[in-house]
Coordinates of C-alpha atoms and ligand atoms in Angstrom, one line a residue:
M903 CA -7.0 -13.8 -13.0
R904 CA -3.9 -15.6 -11.8
K905 CA -5.7 -17.0 -8.7
K906 CA -8.7 -18.2 -10.9
I907 CA -6.4 -19.9 -13.3
F908 CA -4.6 -21.5 -10.3
F909 CA -7.9 -22.4 -8.6
Y910 CA -9.4 -23.9 -11.8
Y911 CA -6.4 -25.7 -12.5
L912 CA -6.2 -27.1 -9.0
I913 CA -9.9 -28.2 -9.2
L914 CA -9.3 -30.0 -12.5
V915 CA -6.5 -31.9 -11.1
V916 CA -7.9 -32.6 -7.8
T917 CA -11.0 -34.0 -9.6
G918 CA -8.9 -36.0 -11.8
V919 CA -6.8 -37.6 -9.0
S920 CA -10.1 -38.2 -6.9
I921 CA -11.7 -40.0 -9.9
M922 CA -8.6 -41.9 -10.5
A923 CA -8.2 -42.9 -6.9
F924 CA -11.9 -43.8 -6.7
F925 CA -11.6 -46.2 -9.7
M926 CA -8.3 -47.5 -8.7
T927 CA -9.5 -48.5 -5.3
K928 CA -12.7 -50.1 -6.8
E929 CA -10.7 -52.0 -9.3
A930 CA -8.1 -53.2 -6.8
H931 CA -10.9 -54.2 -4.5
N932 CA -12.6 -56.4 -7.4
L933 CA -9.2 -57.7 -8.5
Y934 CA -8.3 -58.9 -5.0
Q935 CA -11.7 -60.2 -4.3
N936 CA -11.6 -62.1 -7.6
E937 CA -8.3 -63.4 -6.9
L938 CA -9.5 -64.6 -3.5
E939 CA -12.5 -66.1 -4.9
E940 CA -10.6 -68.1 -7.6
K941 CA -8.1 -69.2 -4.8
L942 CA -10.9 -70.4 -2.6
I943 CA -12.5 -72.2 -5.5
Y944 CA -9.3 -73.9 -6.3
S945 CA -8.9 -74.8 -2.7
T946 CA -12.4 -76.1 -2.6
K947 CA -11.5 -78.3 -5.7
L948 CA -8.2 -79.6 -4.1
I949 CA -10.2 -80.5 -0.7
G950 CA -13.0 -82.2 -2.8
W951 CA -10.2 -84.4 -4.7
E952 CA -8.6 -85.1 -1.3
L953 CA -11.9 -86.1 0.3
L954 CA -12.6 -88.4 -2.6
Q955 CA -9.2 -90.0 -2.3
N956 CA -9.7 -90.6 1.4
G957 CA -13.4 -91.7 1.0
R958 CA -12.4 -94.3 -1.3
E959 CA -9.7 -95.8 1.2
D960 CA -11.7 -96.0 4.5
E961 CA -15.3 -95.3 3.5
E962 CA -16.0 -93.4 6.6
V963 CA -14.8 -89.5 6.6
D964 CA -14.4 -87.5 9.7
Y965 CA -15.4 -84.2 8.3
N966 CA -15.0 -82.3 11.2
R967 CA -11.3 -83.4 11.6
A968 CA -10.8 -83.1 8.0
A969 CA -12.1 -79.5 8.4
H970 CA -9.8 -78.5 11.1
E971 CA -6.8 -80.5 9.3
Y972 CA -7.3 -78.6 5.9
A973 CA -8.0 -75.2 7.6
K974 CA -4.6 -75.7 9.4
I975 CA -2.9 -76.5 6.2
L976 CA -4.5 -73.5 4.5
T977 CA -3.6 -71.2 7.1
G978 CA 0.0 -72.4 7.3
D979 CA 3.0 -71.0 5.4
N980 CA 2.7 -73.2 2.3
I981 CA -0.6 -71.4 1.4
N982 CA -0.9 -67.8 0.3
T983 CA -1.0 -65.7 3.5
T984 CA -3.8 -63.6 2.0
I985 CA -6.2 -66.5 3.0
T986 CA -5.0 -67.0 6.5
A987 CA -7.7 -67.6 9.0
T988 CA -9.6 -69.7 6.2
R989 CA -12.8 -71.3 7.6
I990 CA -13.8 -74.6 6.4
T991 CA -17.3 -76.1 6.8
F992 CA -18.7 -79.4 5.4
I993 CA -22.5 -79.7 4.9
D994 CA -24.7 -82.4 3.6
Y995 CA -27.4 -81.9 1.0
E996 CA -30.0 -81.7 3.8
G997 CA -28.2 -78.7 5.2
N998 CA -26.6 -80.5 8.2
V999 CA -23.3 -79.2 9.3
L1000 CA -20.9 -82.3 9.2
G1001 CA -17.7 -80.5 10.2
E1002 CA -16.4 -77.0 10.9
S1003 CA -13.0 -75.6 11.5
E1004 CA -13.8 -72.5 13.5
A1005 CA -16.8 -73.6 15.5
D1006 CA -18.5 -76.6 17.2
Y1007 CA -20.3 -78.0 14.1
R1008 CA -22.8 -79.9 16.4
L1009 CA -24.1 -76.4 17.7
M1010 CA -24.4 -75.0 14.3
E1011 CA -27.9 -74.7 12.8
N1012 CA -29.1 -76.2 9.3
H1013 CA -27.3 -74.4 6.5
K1014 CA -29.7 -75.5 3.7
D1015 CA -31.1 -71.9 3.1
R1016 CA -27.7 -70.3 2.8
K1017 CA -27.4 -68.8 -0.6
E1018 CA -23.9 -70.5 -1.4
I1019 CA -24.9 -73.9 -0.3
R1020 CA -28.2 -73.6 -2.2
E1021 CA -26.3 -72.5 -5.3
A1022 CA -23.7 -75.4 -4.9
I1023 CA -26.4 -78.0 -4.4
E1024 CA -28.4 -76.8 -7.3
K1025 CA -25.5 -75.8 -9.7
G1026 CA -22.4 -77.3 -8.3
S1027 CA -20.8 -74.2 -6.9
G1028 CA -22.1 -71.0 -5.2
M1029 CA -20.7 -67.6 -3.7
D1030 CA -21.9 -65.2 -1.2
I1031 CA -20.6 -62.3 1.0
R1032 CA -22.3 -61.7 4.1
S1033 CA -22.0 -61.4 8.0
S1034 CA -21.6 -64.8 9.5
G1035 CA -24.3 -65.8 12.2
T1036 CA -21.9 -68.0 13.8
L1037 CA -18.7 -65.7 13.9
K1038 CA -20.4 -62.4 13.8
S1039 CA -18.1 -60.8 11.0
K1040 CA -18.3 -60.4 7.2
F1041 CA -17.1 -63.3 5.3
L1042 CA -16.8 -64.4 1.5
Y1043 CA -18.3 -67.7 1.2
I1044 CA -17.4 -70.1 -1.7
A1045 CA -19.1 -73.5 -1.8
R1046 CA -18.8 -76.4 -4.0
S1047 CA -20.8 -79.7 -4.1
L1048 CA -19.2 -83.1 -4.1
P1049 CA -21.8 -85.3 -5.4
E1050 CA -19.9 -88.5 -5.1
L1051 CA -20.0 -87.9 -1.1
G1052 CA -23.2 -85.8 -1.2
V1053 CA -21.4 -83.2 0.6
V1054 CA -20.7 -79.6 0.1
T1055 CA -17.4 -78.1 0.9
R1056 CA -17.7 -74.4 1.9
M1057 CA -14.6 -72.2 2.5
A1058 CA -14.9 -68.8 3.9
V1059 CA -12.3 -66.0 4.5
P1060 CA -13.1 -62.9 6.5
M1061 CA -13.8 -60.0 4.3
I1062 CA -11.7 -57.9 6.8
Q1063 CA -8.7 -58.9 4.7
V1064 CA -10.2 -57.4 1.5
E1065 CA -11.2 -54.3 3.6
K1066 CA -7.8 -54.0 4.7
I1067 CA -6.5 -54.0 1.2
D1068 CA -9.1 -51.4 0.6
W1069 CA -7.9 -49.3 3.3
D1070 CA -4.3 -49.8 2.4
I1071 CA -5.2 -48.5 -1.2
L1072 CA -7.0 -45.6 0.2
K1073 CA -4.2 -44.6 2.5
Y1074 CA -1.9 -44.6 -0.6
S1075 CA -4.5 -42.7 -2.5
I1076 CA -4.6 -40.1 0.1
V1077 CA -0.8 -39.8 0.0
V1078 CA -0.8 -39.7 -3.8
F1079 CA -3.7 -37.2 -3.6
L1080 CA -1.9 -34.9 -1.1
A1081 CA 1.4 -35.2 -3.0
G1082 CA -0.6 -34.5 -6.3
I1083 CA -2.1 -31.5 -4.8
I1084 CA 1.4 -30.0 -3.7
I1085 CA 2.9 -30.9 -7.1
T1086 CA -0.1 -29.5 -8.7
S1087 CA -0.1 -26.4 -6.7
L1088 CA 3.5 -25.4 -7.8
L1089 CA 2.7 -26.5 -11.3
A1090 CA -0.4 -24.5 -11.5
W1091 CA 1.3 -21.6 -10.1
R1092 CA 4.1 -21.9 -12.5
F1093 CA 1.6 -22.6 -15.3
S1094 CA -0.5 -19.6 -14.4
H1095 CA 2.7 -17.5 -14.2
I1096 CA 3.7 -18.6 -17.8
L1097 CA 0.4 -18.2 -19.0
L1098 CA -0.3 -14.7 -17.9
K1099 CA 3.3 -13.5 -18.5
P1100 CA 2.3 -12.2 -21.9
I1101 CA -0.9 -10.7 -20.4
D1102 CA 0.9 -8.9 -17.7
A1103 CA 3.3 -7.5 -20.3
L1104 CA 0.3 -6.4 -22.3
A1105 CA -1.4 -4.9 -19.1
M1106 CA 1.9 -3.0 -18.3
A1107 CA 2.1 -1.7 -21.8
M1108 CA -1.5 -0.6 -21.7
D1109 CA -0.8 1.1 -18.4
E1110 CA 2.1 2.9 -20.0
V1111 CA 0.1 4.1 -23.0
S1112 CA -2.5 5.3 -20.6
Q1113 CA 0.1 7.3 -18.9
G1114 CA 0.9 9.0 -22.0
D1115 CA 3.9 6.9 -23.0
Y1116 CA 2.8 6.1 -26.7
S1117 CA 6.1 4.7 -27.8
T1118 CA 5.6 1.6 -25.5
R1119 CA 5.4 -1.7 -27.5
V1120 CA 4.8 -5.4 -26.6
R1121 CA 7.7 -7.7 -27.4
Y1122 CA 6.4 -11.1 -28.1
T1123 CA 8.3 -13.4 -30.4
K1124 CA 6.2 -16.7 -30.2
N1125 CA 3.9 -17.4 -32.8
D1126 CA 0.8 -18.4 -31.1
E1127 CA -2.8 -16.9 -30.4
F1128 CA -1.2 -14.0 -28.3
K1129 CA 1.0 -13.0 -31.1
A1130 CA -2.2 -11.6 -33.0
L1131 CA -3.1 -9.8 -29.8
S1132 CA 0.2 -8.3 -29.2
D1133 CA 0.5 -7.3 -32.8
G1134 CA -3.0 -5.8 -32.7
F1135 CA -1.9 -3.7 -29.6
N1136 CA 1.4 -2.7 -31.1
D1137 CA -0.5 -1.5 -34.3
M1138 CA -3.0 0.3 -32.3
A1139 CA -0.3 1.9 -30.0
Q1140 CA 1.6 2.9 -33.2
K1141 CA -1.3 4.5 -34.8
L1142 CA -2.3 6.1 -31.5
E1143 CA 1.3 7.6 -31.3
V1144 CA 1.2 9.0 -34.9
S1145 CA -2.2 10.5 -34.1
V1146 CA -1.1 12.0 -30.8
V1147 CA 2.1 13.4 -32.3
E1148 CA 0.1 14.9 -35.1
L1149 CA -2.4 16.4 -32.6
K1150 CA 0.2 17.5 -30.3
D1151 CA 2.0 19.2 -33.5
K1152 CA -1.4 20.8 -34.5
N1153 CA -2.0 21.9 -30.8
A1154 CA 1.6 23.3 -30.6
K1155 CA 0.9 25.2 -34.0
V1156 CA -2.4 26.6 -33.0
E1157 CA -0.9 27.7 -29.4
L1158 CA 2.1 29.1 -31.3
I1159 CA 0.0 31.2 -33.7
L1160 CA -2.4 32.1 -30.9
D1161 CA 0.4 33.5 -28.7
N1162 CA 2.2 35.2 -31.7
M1163 CA -1.0 37.1 -32.5
I1164 CA -1.0 40.7 -31.5
N1165 CA -4.7 40.5 -30.6
G1166 CA -6.1 38.8 -27.6
I1167 CA -8.2 35.9 -28.2
I1168 CA -10.8 34.3 -25.9
A1169 CA -13.4 31.7 -26.5
V1170 CA -16.0 30.7 -24.1
D1171 CA -18.6 28.0 -24.0
Y1172 CA -22.3 28.3 -23.5
N1173 CA -21.7 28.2 -19.7
S1174 CA -19.3 31.2 -20.1
R1175 CA -16.4 29.0 -19.2
I1176 CA -13.1 29.9 -21.0
I1177 CA -12.1 27.0 -23.5
L1178 CA -9.2 28.9 -25.2
I1179 CA -7.2 32.0 -24.4
N1180 CA -3.9 33.1 -25.7
S1181 CA -1.1 34.8 -23.7
V1182 CA -1.8 38.4 -25.3
A1183 CA -5.3 38.2 -23.7
C1184 CA -4.0 37.1 -20.3
E1185 CA -1.6 40.2 -20.4
M1186 CA -4.5 42.4 -21.4
F1187 CA -6.5 41.5 -18.5
D1188 CA -3.7 40.9 -15.9
I1189 CA -4.2 37.0 -15.7
E1190 CA -1.4 35.0 -14.3
S1191 CA -1.3 32.4 -17.1
V1192 CA -3.2 30.6 -19.9
K1193 CA -3.3 27.5 -17.7
H1194 CA -4.7 29.6 -14.8
A1195 CA -7.6 30.9 -16.9
L1196 CA -8.6 27.8 -18.8
E1197 CA -12.0 26.1 -17.6
T1198 CA -12.7 29.1 -15.3
N1199 CA -15.7 31.3 -15.5
F1200 CA -15.2 34.2 -18.0
I1201 CA -16.5 36.9 -15.4
E1202 CA -14.2 35.7 -12.5
N1203 CA -11.1 36.3 -14.5
I1204 CA -12.0 39.1 -16.7
R1205 CA -14.0 41.5 -14.5
N1206 CA -15.3 43.6 -17.3
N1207 CA -19.0 44.0 -17.5
Q1208 CA -19.1 45.5 -21.0
L1209 CA -17.2 42.5 -22.4
N1210 CA -19.6 40.2 -20.5
L1211 CA -22.5 41.8 -21.8
M1212 CA -21.1 41.7 -25.3
I1213 CA -20.5 38.0 -24.9
N1214 CA -24.1 37.5 -23.7
E1215 CA -25.6 39.5 -26.5
T1216 CA -23.6 37.4 -29.1
M1217 CA -24.9 34.2 -27.5
T1218 CA -28.4 35.2 -27.4
D1219 CA -28.8 37.1 -30.5
D1220 CA -26.5 35.0 -32.5
V1221 CA -24.8 38.0 -34.1
T1222 CA -21.3 39.3 -34.6
L1223 CA -20.7 42.4 -32.8
V1224 CA -17.7 45.1 -32.9
K1225 CA -17.4 47.2 -30.0
E1226 CA -14.9 49.7 -28.5
I1227 CA -14.3 49.0 -24.6
N1228 CA -12.5 51.2 -22.2
M1229 CA -10.8 49.7 -19.4
S1230 CA -9.1 51.4 -16.5
V1231 CA -7.7 48.4 -14.8
P1232 CA -5.0 47.3 -14.8
E1233 CA -4.3 50.5 -16.7
E1234 CA -6.1 53.0 -19.0
R1235 CA -6.6 51.1 -22.3
V1236 CA -8.9 51.1 -25.2
F1237 CA -9.9 47.8 -26.9
R1238 CA -11.8 47.2 -30.1
V1239 CA -13.6 44.0 -29.5
Y1240 CA -15.0 41.5 -32.2
S1241 CA -17.4 38.9 -30.9
S1242 CA -18.9 36.1 -32.9
P1243 CA -20.7 32.8 -32.2
I1244 CA -18.6 29.7 -32.6
R1245 CA -20.6 27.1 -34.8
A1246 CA -19.9 23.4 -34.8
S1247 CA -19.0 23.7 -38.8
S1248 CA -19.3 26.4 -41.1
G1249 CA -23.2 26.9 -42.0
S1250 CA -24.1 24.8 -38.9
V1251 CA -26.8 26.1 -36.6
D1252 CA -25.1 24.4 -33.5
K1253 CA -23.4 26.9 -31.6
L1254 CA -20.6 25.9 -29.2
G1255 CA -19.9 29.4 -27.7
V1256 CA -18.5 32.7 -28.3
I1257 CA -15.1 33.8 -29.7
I1258 CA -13.7 37.3 -29.1
S1259 CA -10.9 38.8 -30.7
I1260 CA -9.5 41.8 -28.8
H1261 CA -7.4 44.5 -30.6
D1262 CA -5.5 47.0 -28.3
I1263 CA -6.2 50.5 -30.0
T1264 CA -4.9 52.5 -27.0
K1265 CA -1.9 53.8 -29.2
I1266 CA -4.2 54.5 -32.2
K1267 CA -6.6 56.3 -30.0
K1268 CA -3.7 58.4 -28.6
L1269 CA -2.4 59.1 -31.8
E1270 CA -5.8 60.0 -33.1
Q1271 CA -6.0 62.4 -30.1
I1272 CA -2.7 63.8 -30.6
K1273 CA -3.3 64.4 -34.1
T1274 CA -6.7 66.2 -33.5
E1275 CA -4.9 68.2 -30.8
F1276 CA -2.0 68.8 -33.2
V1277 CA -4.4 70.1 -35.9
S1278 CA -6.3 72.4 -33.6
N1279 CA -2.9 73.6 -32.0
V1280 CA -1.5 74.3 -35.5
T1281 CA -4.8 75.9 -36.6
H1282 CA -4.8 78.0 -33.5
E1283 CA -1.0 79.0 -33.9
L1284 CA -1.4 79.9 -37.6
K1285 CA -4.6 81.9 -36.9
T1286 CA -3.0 84.2 -34.4
P1287 CA -0.3 85.9 -36.7
L1288 CA -2.6 85.6 -39.8
T1289 CA -5.3 87.5 -37.8
S1290 CA -2.8 90.0 -36.7
I1291 CA -1.5 90.4 -40.4
R1292 CA -4.9 90.7 -41.9
G1293 CA -5.9 93.2 -39.1
F1294 CA -2.9 95.5 -39.9
V1295 CA -3.4 95.0 -43.6
E1296 CA -7.0 96.1 -43.3
T1297 CA -6.1 99.2 -41.1
L1298 CA -3.4 100.1 -43.7
R1299 CA -6.2 99.9 -46.4
N1300 CA -8.5 102.0 -44.3
G1301 CA -6.1 104.9 -44.6
A1302 CA -3.0 104.3 -42.3
I1303 CA -1.0 103.7 -45.5
N1304 CA -1.0 107.5 -45.8
K1305 CA 0.5 108.1 -42.6
L1306 CA 4.1 107.0 -43.4
E1307 CA 5.4 106.5 -39.8
V1308 CA 2.4 104.5 -38.9
A1309 CA 2.3 102.5 -42.0
N1310 CA 6.1 101.7 -41.5
Q1311 CA 5.5 100.6 -38.0
F1312 CA 2.5 98.4 -39.2
L1313 CA 4.5 97.0 -42.1
E1314 CA 7.3 96.1 -39.4
I1315 CA 4.6 94.1 -37.4
I1316 CA 3.4 92.3 -40.4
D1317 CA 6.8 91.3 -41.1
V1318 CA 7.3 90.1 -37.7
E1319 CA 4.1 88.1 -37.8
A1320 CA 5.1 86.8 -41.3
E1321 CA 8.4 85.7 -39.9
R1322 CA 6.7 84.0 -37.0
L1323 CA 4.3 82.1 -39.5
Y1324 CA 7.6 81.2 -41.3
V1325 CA 9.2 79.7 -38.4
L1326 CA 6.2 77.9 -37.1
I1327 CA 5.8 76.4 -40.7
N1328 CA 9.3 75.4 -40.7
D1329 CA 9.1 73.9 -37.3
I1330 CA 6.1 72.0 -38.3
L1331 CA 7.8 70.6 -41.4
Q1332 CA 10.8 69.7 -39.4
L1333 CA 8.8 67.8 -36.8
S1334 CA 6.5 65.9 -39.3
E1335 CA 9.7 65.0 -41.4
I1336 CA 11.5 63.6 -38.2
E1337 CA 8.2 61.9 -36.8
T1338 CA 7.8 60.0 -40.1
M1339 CA 11.3 58.6 -40.5
P1340 CA 12.1 55.4 -38.9
K1341 CA 16.0 56.3 -38.7
D1342 CA 17.8 59.0 -39.9
V1343 CA 19.6 59.3 -43.3
Q1344 CA 22.8 60.9 -44.6
I1345 CA 24.8 59.8 -41.7
D1346 CA 28.4 60.8 -41.5
D1347 CA 31.4 61.6 -39.2
Y1348 CA 31.8 64.8 -37.8
L1349 CA 33.6 66.7 -35.3
L1350 CA 31.2 68.1 -32.7
K1351 CA 33.0 71.4 -31.7
P1352 CA 32.7 73.0 -35.3
I1353 CA 28.8 72.2 -35.5
V1354 CA 28.3 73.8 -32.1
E1355 CA 30.4 76.9 -33.1
E1356 CA 28.4 77.2 -36.3
V1357 CA 25.2 77.1 -34.2
L1358 CA 26.7 79.7 -31.8
S1359 CA 27.1 82.1 -34.5
I1360 CA 23.2 82.1 -35.3
V1361 CA 22.4 83.0 -31.8
D1362 CA 25.4 85.0 -31.0
E1363 CA 23.7 88.3 -31.9
V1364 CA 20.8 88.0 -29.5
A1365 CA 23.1 86.6 -26.9
R1366 CA 25.4 89.5 -27.2
K1367 CA 22.4 91.8 -27.0
K1368 CA 21.4 90.3 -23.5
N1369 CA 25.1 90.3 -22.5
I1370 CA 25.3 86.6 -22.1
T1371 CA 28.5 84.9 -21.9
I1372 CA 29.0 81.5 -23.7
E1373 CA 31.4 79.0 -22.6
I1374 CA 32.4 75.8 -24.7
E1375 CA 33.8 72.8 -23.1
I1376 CA 34.0 70.3 -26.0
P1377 CA 37.2 68.3 -26.8
E1378 CA 38.6 69.2 -30.1
E1379 CA 38.7 65.4 -31.2
L1380 CA 35.3 64.4 -30.0
G1381 CA 33.5 63.3 -33.1
I1382 CA 29.9 62.3 -33.8
K1383 CA 28.3 60.1 -36.2
A1384 CA 25.1 61.5 -37.4
N1385 CA 23.2 63.7 -39.7
K1386 CA 24.8 67.1 -39.5
N1387 CA 21.7 69.1 -40.1
R1388 CA 19.7 67.2 -37.4
I1389 CA 22.5 67.7 -34.8
K1390 CA 22.6 71.5 -35.9
Q1391 CA 18.7 71.5 -35.5
M1392 CA 19.0 69.9 -32.0
M1393 CA 21.6 72.4 -30.8
I1394 CA 19.9 75.6 -32.4
N1395 CA 16.8 74.7 -30.5
L1396 CA 18.6 73.9 -27.3
L1397 CA 20.9 77.2 -27.4
D1398 CA 18.1 79.4 -28.7
N1399 CA 16.1 78.4 -25.6
A1400 CA 19.1 78.9 -23.5
V1401 CA 19.5 82.4 -24.8
K1402 CA 15.6 83.0 -25.1
Y1403 CA 15.0 82.2 -21.5
N1404 CA 18.2 83.6 -20.0
V1405 CA 18.6 86.7 -18.0
D1406 CA 20.6 89.8 -19.0
N1407 CA 24.2 89.3 -18.1
G1408 CA 23.6 85.6 -17.8
S1409 CA 25.8 82.8 -19.0
I1410 CA 25.5 79.6 -21.0
R1411 CA 27.8 76.6 -20.8
I1412 CA 27.9 74.1 -23.4
K1413 CA 29.7 70.9 -22.6
A1414 CA 30.3 67.6 -24.4
F1415 CA 32.3 64.5 -23.6
H1416 CA 32.8 60.9 -24.3
S1417 CA 31.1 58.7 -21.5
K1418 CA 31.2 55.1 -20.9
D1419 CA 27.9 54.6 -23.0
G1420 CA 28.4 57.1 -25.9
I1421 CA 28.3 61.0 -26.0
V1422 CA 26.8 63.3 -23.5
I1423 CA 25.9 66.8 -24.5
S1424 CA 24.8 69.2 -22.0
V1425 CA 23.4 72.9 -22.4
R1426 CA 23.3 74.9 -19.1
D1427 CA 21.9 78.3 -18.7
T1428 CA 21.4 80.7 -15.8
G1429 CA 18.0 81.8 -17.0
I1430 CA 14.5 81.9 -15.6
G1431 CA 14.3 78.2 -15.0
I1432 CA 11.2 75.8 -15.2
A1433 CA 9.0 75.1 -12.2
K1434 CA 8.8 71.4 -11.5
E1435 CA 5.1 70.9 -12.5
H1436 CA 6.0 71.7 -16.0
L1437 CA 9.2 69.5 -16.5
D1438 CA 7.2 66.6 -17.6
R1439 CA 5.3 68.3 -20.5
I1440 CA 7.8 70.7 -21.9
F1441 CA 8.6 68.2 -24.6
E1442 CA 5.0 68.0 -25.8
R1443 CA 4.1 69.9 -28.9
F1444 CA 3.0 73.6 -28.4
Y1445 CA 3.6 73.2 -24.7
R1446 CA 4.9 76.5 -23.2
V1447 CA 5.3 77.3 -19.5
D1448 CA 4.4 81.0 -20.3
K1449 CA 2.4 81.2 -23.7
G1450 CA 2.4 85.0 -23.7
R1451 CA 6.2 85.3 -23.2
S1452 CA 7.2 82.5 -25.4
R1453 CA 5.1 84.0 -28.3
D1454 CA 6.6 87.4 -27.5
I1455 CA 10.1 86.2 -27.8
G1456 CA 9.3 84.1 -31.1
G1457 CA 8.8 80.7 -29.5
T1458 CA 6.7 78.3 -31.4
G1459 CA 6.3 75.7 -28.6
L1460 CA 7.8 73.0 -30.9
G1461 CA 11.5 73.6 -30.3
L1462 CA 11.9 70.8 -27.5
S1463 CA 9.6 68.4 -29.0
I1464 CA 11.8 68.6 -32.2
V1465 CA 14.9 68.0 -30.1
K1466 CA 13.2 65.0 -28.3
H1467 CA 12.3 63.5 -31.9
I1468 CA 15.8 63.9 -32.9
V1469 CA 17.3 62.2 -29.7
N1470 CA 14.8 59.2 -30.2
L1471 CA 15.9 58.8 -33.8
Y1472 CA 19.4 58.1 -32.5
D1473 CA 18.1 55.9 -29.6
G1474 CA 19.1 58.3 -27.2
H1475 CA 17.3 60.1 -24.3
I1476 CA 17.1 63.6 -22.9
Q1477 CA 17.0 64.8 -19.4
V1478 CA 16.2 68.1 -17.9
D1479 CA 17.3 69.6 -14.5
S1480 CA 15.8 73.0 -13.7
E1481 CA 15.2 75.3 -10.8
P1482 CA 13.1 78.5 -11.3
D1483 CA 15.3 81.7 -11.2
R1484 CA 18.4 79.7 -11.1
G1485 CA 18.6 78.0 -14.6
T1486 CA 18.1 75.1 -16.5
E1487 CA 20.3 72.2 -17.8
F1488 CA 19.2 69.8 -20.7
I1489 CA 21.4 66.7 -21.0
V1490 CA 21.4 64.7 -24.3
S1491 CA 22.7 61.2 -24.0
L1492 CA 23.5 59.6 -27.4
P1493 CA 24.6 55.9 -27.6
D1494 CA 27.8 54.4 -28.4
K1495 CA 27.0 54.1 -32.2
C1496 CA 26.8 57.8 -32.5
L1497 CA 30.5 58.0 -31.3
F1498 CA 33.2 58.7 -34.0
E1499 CA 36.8 58.8 -33.0
E1500 CA 39.3 60.4 -35.5
E1501 CA 42.2 58.0 -36.0
S1502 CA 45.4 59.8 -34.8
Ligands
ADP2961 P1 9.3 77.5 -27.4 O1 9.4 77.7 -28.8 O2 8.1 78.3 -26.8 O3 10.6 78.0 -26.9 P2 10.1 74.9 -26.7 O4 9.4 73.5 -27.1 O5 11.4 75.2 -27.2 O6 9.1 76.0 -27.4 O7 10.1 75.0 -25.3 C1 8.8 74.7 -24.4 C2 8.7 75.6 -23.4 O8 9.5 75.0 -22.2 C3 9.2 76.9 -23.5 O9 7.9 77.7 -23.8 C4 9.6 77.3 -22.1 O10 8.6 77.7 -21.3 C5 10.3 76.2 -21.5 N1 11.7 76.2 -21.9 C6 12.5 75.7 -22.7 N2 13.7 75.8 -22.7 C7 13.9 76.5 -21.6 C8 14.9 77.1 -20.9 N3 16.3 76.9 -21.3 N4 14.7 77.7 -19.8 C9 13.5 77.8 -19.5 N5 12.4 77.5 -20.0 C10 12.5 76.8 -21.0

């Protein structure tokens, strides 16, 4: 653009200067020639007047001598120098040359047919420019008749003088022309710069806008044609900025909503390319990032054929589908997936792709499974004592009631089974109560040792029967901030197990202390221990290492499950160390918030 303006400007100026130089040369040439002509006419008049004076005095005129004398006078300093080398010729009306300043007149041919001579004889004066046959160069001829003497005075100057003037003017013109070009070039460059400055500013602003800087504005203060352009640009940039901000805001909101959803969302176009995905979906399918997945092929990232088939079915059949999909990679998970076609607008038939919403129902499924298992376990656990009770009642009815000793024995068994039922139902109720509460209620400050001693009195009888020694290592001042009954429940279950699964003459050590994180309570026994393979499962409901033995000694299989739930209720954790035939240690760690220190 700048080059173009510069170039056109240059052409314009060069053309102007050329035309001016051309006309100036022409005008100067004409002016000089006219002046020369006038001077020659004037000289011929003077010569004529002189000749007439001389002619009257001595009748006879020596034209040749006169020609030489006049020529000498005219070529001298008194006369204008531009007409130096003036040639003077005298010709009679017959065309005979009577005298000549530059050549031998006697050798000169008849001049009657010369244009200027002819005109002078006919009209009084004549003029011509041509090459001289005598002097072989171009001359300006001016002739004037002198009727009183019957002679024509002709004066000639070489045109070389006029041509010299032409050449001088041309030289000056070339100098002016070159100077003009240099000055013009500089001016054109400056001019194009001034002219393009606002355009450059506009181009720069546009570039910045295209790079994403929508706050860019063109500052232009002059009130000319460009003002409207810059105002228009600024207006457009401002609207664009507002639109982009709104768009970004909307996008950010959509992204925020998508990322805060608990469901995975994926949208694909009709070429199965991912056009939208949220971070939940990325996490579900082990995809590095949203950016990583966008614009890539669905099946390349989410290697799940069931999902792929579901998307294809939604696309081809144009239907909304709901399916449960099992995933094993990156981990075992169950998803409920809803897929629907994306339409250009509501009610439109134009379909843009498919959107799927993925709900992780792994936990729900697990809970459902746990519930089912729990119900079947409870049913089973209840059935056993009930069947036993009904069996003995039936036997009694059938006559055993009459045998007092047998009847008492049966009633004893029925009592034991009823007790077992009671304990079982009690455990189930406790478990369901703890399970359903988000955090414990009726929390107060208690000293731990008295609670443990209270619990000991419950298990004491059985312990004594097995000759088990019990050792307590709990600081007197160690306090606990909790629901007393819950801590009692926890300790009963742990101590009951420590007694139940202990050997005769065994021992139990109950230890509690204030750790750096809170309170640690440990119950260690010297009992039968637990094999390694069972350690992970003993906290599950109804899990028993030895079913028969547990049931025989009155276990429900719910004790440790209750303990674990109580510990969880206080954000603590439980750990078990055990070795078969050597003993078991349960270590409960409760956080700092459960610690209560008595003010001394
Ligand atoms: P149970 O009512 O059968 O005792 P728990 O939930 O209290 O049920 O315990 C689950 C199982 O863990 C028990 O059946 C038993 O096999 C094992 N267990 C629990 N505590 C001990 C312990 N102190 N020593 C050895 N085994 C234990």
